[in-house]
Amino acid sequence: MDQRGKLWQEVRALRASPPALAAADKERSAVFVASLRQAQELAEAAAASGYATRPLPLFYSFSQGLRAVSAALVDDSAWIIRGHGASVVPAWPVLQTSVVPRPSNRADSRDTLSAIHAVADGESMTAPMRLGAVWAACPESPSLSHDVEDAPGPLRLHLPPAMRREDHISAGRIELGAEGLSVDLSDQELQARLTSYPSLSGAKPAREVIPEGDTPAYRTDLPQVVFAHTSRLGLKGLFPWLDSSPVLAWETHGNDRDSYQARFETLGPVEIEGVDDVRLAFPSLGGVDKPEFVALWWVLLLALSSLVRYEPAHWARAIDPDSSKLAVPLEQTCDFTETFVPSILLHMISSAS
C-alpha cells in the first residue's frame, strides 16, 4: 500500500468513532461519516483520472473532507457548510485567473472558505486573489520560473546553529536565515521584497547589527550576509540553507529565552510539524496579513477545478507539455494534492480532537 492509501486508511478509521463535537451529536456524526466516505471515493476517482479532469474530483474530495472537519470542530450553530464562499473569474493565461471571496454566513451555516478560517481561528480573506499569487504562496507547491510567475512565496525562517543562539539571546536580538530570499539582493531590493511579509516588519540585514569582532561567524563577501560554516564541523551538510539564505535580524524586547522564542513565533506564525528550529512566514494575500495555508490550498484547487469545468479549452492548452511551461508543474500539483488532502484532513481532525 502506498503512502496515500495508508493515509486514507487512517482517515477511514475515524469514521467508526467520530471525534470532538461529532462524538455526541447524531446530526454532526452523520455528516462527519458521510463526508469522509465521499472524500475518499472522490480521491479514488481522482487517482483513476487523467490530468484533463483530475483537479475536479481532487477539489471536491478536499471540500467534502472539510465538511467533516467542520462537523467535528466548528463550535457554533453554523457548522453546516453551504456553498464555496468564493467565485472564480477565468482568464488566459490561466495564472491571471482571479478568485473572489464571497462570504455567505448565516445563523445555521457558513461557506467552505469561512469554515476553514473558523476551524483555524484565522482572519477571513476578503480581497480578490490572482491564481499566480495563490500558487506562489502555497507551501510545497511546485516552483515556477520567474518568467512565468514572480509572486512572493512562503519563507522558511531558520534559527542559527545552536552554538550562535546564546550570544543573540544575551544581546536582545534574534537572527534568522530567510530561505526563499536571494543573497544577491541589495539592501534596498531586500527591503522591497520584505514589504510582502507583514510578520517580518522591522527586519534589518545582518550586516547592520553584527559586532565587528563577530564577523568570523558570518560570510560577508556577498550582497547579503549569510551564516558561516566550516568543513571541519560539516555544518553545510547539516544545514544546506546556510549558503543561500540571507540573515535578517530583529530586536527581541528582552534578553531571555522566552522573549527570544516569542519573537521567533511572531516572525514565523506557522510551525512545521516535528521541527523546532524552522517556521514559515507567508506573504499577505486576500486582504490578510497572515493567510491560512489550508485556505490557500483550497483556493488553488477551487481555481484549477473551475478552469477544468468551465474553460476546458484553456485548461487543455495549459496542460499540453509540448507548448505550456505550466504543464508539468500542474501535473506535480495534482500529484502532490492526492497525498496532501488525506494528510491535512487527518492532521486537522486528530490534532484538535
Short mmCIF file of C-alpha atoms in Angstrom, two decimals:
data_model
loop_
_atom_site.label_atom_id
_atom_site.label_comp_id
_atom_site.label_asym_id
_atom_site.label_seq_id
_atom_site.Cartn_x
_atom_site.Cartn_y
_atom_site.Cartn_z
CA MET A 1 0.00 0.00 0.00
CA ASP A 2 1.41 3.41 -0.96
CA GLN A 3 1.53 6.45 1.32
CA ARG A 4 -1.74 7.85 0.00
CA GLY A 5 -3.52 4.58 0.68
CA LYS A 6 -2.16 4.40 4.23
CA LEU A 7 -3.29 7.96 4.95
CA TRP A 8 -6.81 7.28 3.71
CA GLN A 9 -6.85 4.12 5.81
CA GLU A 10 -6.12 6.24 8.89
CA VAL A 11 -8.83 8.72 7.89
CA ARG A 12 -11.28 5.85 7.34
CA ALA A 13 -10.60 4.57 10.86
CA LEU A 14 -12.05 7.81 12.24
CA ARG A 15 -15.49 7.06 10.81
CA ALA A 16 -16.29 4.34 13.35
CA SER A 17 -15.64 6.72 16.22
CA PRO A 18 -16.29 10.36 15.25
CA PRO A 19 -14.21 12.74 17.37
CA ALA A 20 -14.78 16.01 19.21
CA LEU A 21 -18.21 17.62 18.65
CA ALA A 22 -19.29 14.85 16.27
CA ALA A 23 -18.94 12.26 19.04
CA ALA A 24 -22.17 13.03 20.89
CA ASP A 25 -24.27 14.81 18.26
CA LYS A 26 -26.10 12.48 15.87
CA GLU A 27 -26.50 15.05 13.11
CA ARG A 28 -22.86 16.08 13.23
CA SER A 29 -21.79 12.43 13.40
CA ALA A 30 -23.83 11.52 10.32
CA VAL A 31 -22.35 14.40 8.31
CA PHE A 32 -18.84 13.56 9.53
CA VAL A 33 -19.07 9.91 8.47
CA ALA A 34 -20.81 10.51 5.13
CA SER A 35 -18.50 13.36 4.15
CA LEU A 36 -15.33 11.39 4.85
CA ARG A 37 -16.65 8.47 2.81
CA GLN A 38 -17.38 10.78 -0.11
CA ALA A 39 -13.99 12.45 0.26
CA GLN A 40 -12.20 9.12 -0.09
CA GLU A 41 -14.30 7.93 -3.02
CA LEU A 42 -13.69 11.21 -4.83
CA ALA A 43 -9.96 10.85 -4.14
CA GLU A 44 -10.04 7.36 -5.64
CA ALA A 45 -11.83 8.77 -8.69
CA ALA A 46 -9.11 11.42 -8.99
CA ALA A 47 -6.36 8.79 -8.87
CA ALA A 48 -8.03 6.99 -11.78
CA SER A 49 -8.41 10.19 -13.82
CA GLY A 50 -6.08 11.85 -16.28
CA TYR A 51 -4.79 15.38 -15.79
CA ALA A 52 -7.51 16.73 -18.08
CA THR A 53 -10.07 16.20 -15.30
CA ARG A 54 -8.15 15.36 -12.13
CA PRO A 55 -8.49 18.77 -10.37
CA LEU A 56 -12.28 18.39 -10.29
CA PRO A 57 -12.51 15.26 -8.07
CA LEU A 58 -9.49 16.45 -6.06
CA PHE A 59 -11.20 19.74 -5.21
CA TYR A 60 -14.46 18.07 -4.22
CA SER A 61 -12.60 15.41 -2.23
CA PHE A 62 -10.95 18.19 -0.24
CA SER A 63 -14.21 20.11 0.14
CA GLN A 64 -16.14 17.07 1.38
CA GLY A 65 -13.36 16.33 3.85
CA LEU A 66 -13.64 19.89 5.14
CA ARG A 67 -17.37 19.31 5.74
CA ALA A 68 -16.36 16.53 8.10
CA VAL A 69 -13.80 18.79 9.77
CA SER A 70 -16.44 21.48 10.27
CA ALA A 71 -18.91 18.97 11.72
CA ALA A 72 -16.33 17.87 14.27
CA LEU A 73 -14.63 21.14 15.14
CA VAL A 74 -16.74 24.25 14.47
CA ASP A 75 -18.20 25.02 17.90
CA ASP A 76 -21.22 27.11 16.96
CA SER A 77 -24.59 26.54 15.28
CA ALA A 78 -23.26 27.43 11.80
CA TRP A 79 -21.16 24.28 11.37
CA ILE A 80 -23.07 23.07 8.30
CA ILE A 81 -21.33 24.10 5.05
CA ARG A 82 -23.36 25.54 2.19
CA GLY A 83 -21.54 26.92 -0.84
CA HIS A 84 -17.91 27.68 -1.61
CA GLY A 85 -17.66 31.25 -0.33
CA ALA A 86 -15.65 32.35 -3.38
CA SER A 87 -16.15 32.72 -7.11
CA VAL A 88 -13.65 32.24 -9.93
CA VAL A 89 -13.10 34.61 -12.87
CA PRO A 90 -11.22 32.61 -15.53
CA ALA A 91 -8.57 34.27 -17.68
CA TRP A 92 -5.84 33.46 -20.15
CA PRO A 93 -3.01 32.91 -19.41
CA VAL A 94 -4.51 30.80 -16.64
CA LEU A 95 -2.35 32.32 -13.89
CA GLN A 96 -4.29 35.56 -14.43
CA THR A 97 -7.46 33.81 -13.25
CA SER A 98 -8.95 35.52 -10.18
CA VAL A 99 -10.60 34.11 -7.07
CA VAL A 100 -13.01 36.50 -5.35
CA PRO A 101 -14.09 35.71 -1.75
CA ARG A 102 -17.87 35.95 -1.29
CA PRO A 103 -18.72 35.02 2.32
CA SER A 104 -22.24 33.72 2.91
CA ASN A 105 -22.51 33.20 6.65
CA ARG A 106 -25.90 32.56 8.24
CA ALA A 107 -27.02 31.59 11.70
CA ASP A 108 -27.30 27.92 10.68
CA SER A 109 -24.50 27.55 8.13
CA ARG A 110 -21.36 29.03 6.59
CA ASP A 111 -19.44 28.59 3.35
CA THR A 112 -16.37 26.37 2.98
CA LEU A 113 -13.80 29.17 2.95
CA SER A 114 -15.30 30.70 6.10
CA ALA A 115 -15.39 27.27 7.77
CA ILE A 116 -11.65 26.83 7.15
CA HIS A 117 -10.97 30.14 8.88
CA ALA A 118 -13.35 29.25 11.73
CA VAL A 119 -11.51 25.99 12.40
CA ALA A 120 -8.10 27.69 12.22
CA ASP A 121 -9.31 30.73 14.17
CA GLY A 122 -7.79 32.84 11.40
CA GLU A 123 -8.70 36.08 9.68
CA SER A 124 -11.06 35.60 6.73
CA MET A 125 -9.90 36.52 3.24
CA THR A 126 -11.88 39.38 1.73
CA ALA A 127 -9.94 40.67 -1.31
CA PRO A 128 -9.61 39.17 -4.82
CA MET A 129 -6.59 36.93 -5.40
CA ARG A 130 -4.79 36.16 -8.64
CA LEU A 131 -4.18 32.45 -9.26
CA GLY A 132 -0.45 33.01 -9.85
CA ALA A 133 -0.08 34.71 -6.46
CA VAL A 134 -2.03 31.96 -4.69
CA TRP A 135 0.09 29.29 -6.37
CA ALA A 136 3.31 31.01 -5.30
CA ALA A 137 2.09 31.40 -1.70
CA CYS A 138 1.07 27.76 -1.24
CA PRO A 139 3.69 25.83 0.74
CA GLU A 140 5.10 22.84 -1.17
CA SER A 141 3.60 23.99 -4.47
CA PRO A 142 5.86 23.37 -7.50
CA SER A 143 8.10 26.36 -8.15
CA LEU A 144 7.65 28.32 -11.36
CA SER A 145 10.33 30.11 -13.36
CA HIS A 146 10.43 33.87 -12.88
CA ASP A 147 9.42 34.46 -16.49
CA VAL A 148 6.17 32.60 -15.73
CA GLU A 149 5.41 33.92 -12.21
CA ASP A 150 7.35 36.13 -9.82
CA ALA A 151 4.91 36.48 -6.90
CA PRO A 152 6.28 36.05 -3.36
CA GLY A 153 6.18 32.63 -1.77
CA PRO A 154 6.39 31.42 1.84
CA LEU A 155 9.75 31.86 3.56
CA ARG A 156 11.35 29.24 5.77
CA LEU A 157 12.89 31.05 8.74
CA HIS A 158 15.83 29.14 10.22
CA LEU A 159 17.29 29.69 13.65
CA PRO A 160 21.10 29.77 13.54
CA PRO A 161 23.12 26.73 14.62
CA ALA A 162 22.70 26.29 18.39
CA MET A 163 26.23 27.49 19.18
CA ARG A 164 25.27 31.00 17.98
CA ARG A 165 21.93 31.44 19.76
CA GLU A 166 23.13 32.17 23.30
CA ASP A 167 25.05 35.24 22.14
CA HIS A 168 21.98 36.54 20.34
CA ILE A 169 19.71 35.96 23.35
CA SER A 170 22.01 37.89 25.66
CA ALA A 171 22.24 40.71 23.07
CA GLY A 172 18.45 41.01 22.91
CA ARG A 173 18.16 40.15 19.23
CA ILE A 174 17.18 37.26 17.02
CA GLU A 175 18.84 36.43 13.70
CA LEU A 176 17.21 34.13 11.18
CA GLY A 177 18.25 32.71 7.84
CA ALA A 178 15.43 33.56 5.41
CA GLU A 179 15.29 30.70 2.93
CA GLY A 180 13.41 31.88 -0.13
CA LEU A 181 15.11 35.27 -0.44
CA SER A 182 18.18 35.67 -2.62
CA VAL A 183 21.59 36.50 -1.18
CA ASP A 184 22.23 38.56 -4.32
CA LEU A 185 19.65 41.23 -3.40
CA SER A 186 20.88 44.68 -2.45
CA ASP A 187 19.69 46.07 0.89
CA GLN A 188 17.16 48.21 -0.97
CA GLU A 189 15.87 45.25 -3.01
CA LEU A 190 15.69 43.12 0.13
CA GLN A 191 13.58 45.69 1.98
CA ALA A 192 11.29 45.95 -1.05
CA ARG A 193 10.76 42.16 -1.00
CA LEU A 194 10.07 42.19 2.74
CA THR A 195 7.09 44.53 2.31
CA SER A 196 5.12 41.48 1.14
CA TYR A 197 5.61 39.83 4.56
CA PRO A 198 3.90 41.86 7.32
CA SER A 199 5.04 39.48 10.07
CA LEU A 200 8.67 40.36 9.24
CA SER A 201 8.36 44.12 9.72
CA GLY A 202 11.34 45.76 11.40
CA ALA A 203 13.87 43.40 9.83
CA LYS A 204 17.45 44.59 9.37
CA PRO A 205 20.09 42.93 7.19
CA ALA A 206 22.61 41.20 9.46
CA ARG A 207 25.43 43.48 8.28
CA GLU A 208 23.81 46.35 10.20
CA VAL A 209 23.78 44.60 13.59
CA ILE A 210 26.64 42.14 13.93
CA PRO A 211 29.54 43.34 16.11
CA GLU A 212 32.84 43.80 14.30
CA GLY A 213 34.54 41.04 16.28
CA ASP A 214 31.74 38.63 15.47
CA THR A 215 32.30 38.53 11.71
CA PRO A 216 34.01 35.10 11.64
CA ALA A 217 30.59 33.60 12.40
CA TYR A 218 29.27 35.02 9.13
CA ARG A 219 30.11 35.07 5.47
CA THR A 220 30.18 38.69 4.37
CA ASP A 221 31.56 38.52 0.82
CA LEU A 222 28.05 38.60 -0.66
CA PRO A 223 25.49 41.39 -1.10
CA GLN A 224 23.68 39.82 1.86
CA VAL A 225 25.32 38.22 4.91
CA VAL A 226 24.84 34.51 5.49
CA PHE A 227 25.81 32.31 8.44
CA ALA A 228 29.32 30.91 8.09
CA HIS A 229 30.18 27.22 8.14
CA THR A 230 33.36 25.19 8.19
CA SER A 231 34.11 21.88 6.55
CA ARG A 232 35.57 20.66 9.86
CA LEU A 233 32.19 20.94 11.55
CA GLY A 234 30.29 19.80 8.50
CA LEU A 235 27.59 22.38 9.07
CA LYS A 236 26.80 22.78 5.40
CA GLY A 237 25.71 19.16 5.22
CA LEU A 238 23.51 19.58 8.27
CA PHE A 239 22.17 22.99 7.23
CA PRO A 240 22.07 23.18 3.40
CA TRP A 241 20.34 26.57 3.55
CA LEU A 242 23.42 28.27 5.07
CA ASP A 243 24.98 29.43 1.80
CA SER A 244 21.79 30.63 0.13
CA SER A 245 19.73 32.33 2.86
CA PRO A 246 20.34 35.97 3.83
CA VAL A 247 20.44 36.62 7.57
CA LEU A 248 17.88 39.07 8.97
CA ALA A 249 17.81 40.47 12.50
CA TRP A 250 15.18 41.87 14.86
CA GLU A 251 15.13 43.10 18.46
CA THR A 252 13.56 40.65 20.91
CA HIS A 253 12.41 43.20 23.55
CA GLY A 254 14.19 41.14 26.19
CA ASN A 255 17.40 39.17 26.68
CA ASP A 256 15.98 35.86 27.86
CA ARG A 257 14.92 32.63 26.19
CA ASP A 258 11.18 33.33 26.49
CA SER A 259 11.50 36.67 24.66
CA TYR A 260 13.65 35.01 22.01
CA GLN A 261 11.15 32.19 21.41
CA ALA A 262 8.16 34.53 21.45
CA ARG A 263 9.77 36.71 18.78
CA PHE A 264 10.54 33.65 16.66
CA GLU A 265 6.89 32.55 16.80
CA THR A 266 5.66 36.03 15.87
CA LEU A 267 8.00 36.33 12.91
CA GLY A 268 7.12 32.84 11.65
CA PRO A 269 3.43 32.40 12.52
CA VAL A 270 3.23 28.85 11.12
CA GLU A 271 5.13 25.97 12.67
CA ILE A 272 6.34 22.91 10.80
CA GLU A 273 5.22 19.72 12.49
CA GLY A 274 8.08 17.94 14.20
CA VAL A 275 10.58 20.75 13.58
CA ASP A 276 11.52 23.21 16.33
CA ASP A 277 14.05 25.47 14.63
CA VAL A 278 12.20 26.36 11.41
CA ARG A 279 8.96 28.30 10.98
CA LEU A 280 7.06 29.70 7.99
CA ALA A 281 6.24 33.30 7.13
CA PHE A 282 3.63 33.91 4.42
CA PRO A 283 3.12 36.89 2.12
CA SER A 284 -0.06 38.89 2.62
CA LEU A 285 -2.84 37.75 0.31
CA GLY A 286 -6.58 38.11 0.01
CA GLY A 287 -6.55 41.17 2.25
CA VAL A 288 -5.00 39.13 5.09
CA ASP A 289 -1.54 39.66 6.60
CA LYS A 290 -1.21 36.03 7.70
CA PRO A 291 -3.19 33.79 5.31
CA GLU A 292 -4.05 30.26 6.42
CA PHE A 293 -2.16 27.71 4.32
CA VAL A 294 -5.15 25.32 4.24
CA ALA A 295 -7.26 28.13 2.81
CA LEU A 296 -4.57 28.86 0.22
CA TRP A 297 -4.53 25.25 -0.99
CA TRP A 298 -8.32 25.13 -1.11
CA VAL A 299 -8.43 28.37 -3.14
CA LEU A 300 -5.80 26.98 -5.52
CA LEU A 301 -7.83 23.81 -6.10
CA LEU A 302 -11.06 25.79 -6.49
CA ALA A 303 -9.45 27.84 -9.26
CA LEU A 304 -7.96 24.83 -11.06
CA SER A 305 -11.18 22.82 -10.86
CA SER A 306 -13.18 25.79 -12.18
CA LEU A 307 -10.86 26.07 -15.17
CA VAL A 308 -11.33 22.36 -15.87
CA ARG A 309 -15.10 22.64 -15.61
CA TYR A 310 -15.86 25.96 -17.28
CA GLU A 311 -12.83 26.63 -19.53
CA PRO A 312 -11.86 23.22 -20.91
CA ALA A 313 -10.03 24.69 -23.92
CA HIS A 314 -7.90 26.96 -21.68
CA TRP A 315 -7.14 24.01 -19.43
CA ALA A 316 -6.23 21.75 -22.35
CA ARG A 317 -3.72 24.35 -23.57
CA ALA A 318 -2.28 24.79 -20.06
CA ILE A 319 -1.59 21.06 -19.57
CA ASP A 320 -0.06 20.47 -23.02
CA PRO A 321 3.61 19.64 -22.25
CA ASP A 322 4.62 20.38 -25.86
CA SER A 323 3.71 24.06 -25.58
CA SER A 324 3.00 25.03 -21.96
CA LYS A 325 5.59 25.77 -19.27
CA LEU A 326 2.82 25.15 -16.74
CA ALA A 327 2.04 21.62 -17.87
CA VAL A 328 4.48 19.69 -15.69
CA PRO A 329 4.04 21.96 -12.61
CA LEU A 330 0.26 21.43 -12.93
CA GLU A 331 0.80 17.67 -13.06
CA GLN A 332 3.04 17.93 -9.98
CA THR A 333 0.39 19.97 -8.17
CA CYS A 334 -2.23 17.30 -8.82
CA ASP A 335 0.15 14.53 -7.75
CA PHE A 336 1.07 16.35 -4.52
CA THR A 337 -2.57 17.10 -3.70
CA GLU A 338 -3.51 13.42 -3.81
CA THR A 339 -1.38 12.91 -0.69
CA PHE A 340 -1.88 16.37 0.81
CA VAL A 341 -5.67 16.04 1.10
CA PRO A 342 -5.81 12.96 3.37
CA SER A 343 -2.73 14.17 5.25
CA ILE A 344 -4.16 17.58 6.13
CA LEU A 345 -7.62 16.19 6.94
CA LEU A 346 -6.04 13.68 9.30
CA HIS A 347 -3.90 16.38 10.88
CA MET A 348 -6.79 18.83 11.37
CA ILE A 349 -9.10 16.25 12.91
CA SER A 350 -6.53 14.41 15.01
CA SER A 351 -4.71 17.45 16.41
CA ALA A 352 -7.92 19.14 17.50
CA SER A 353 -9.52 16.02 18.98
#
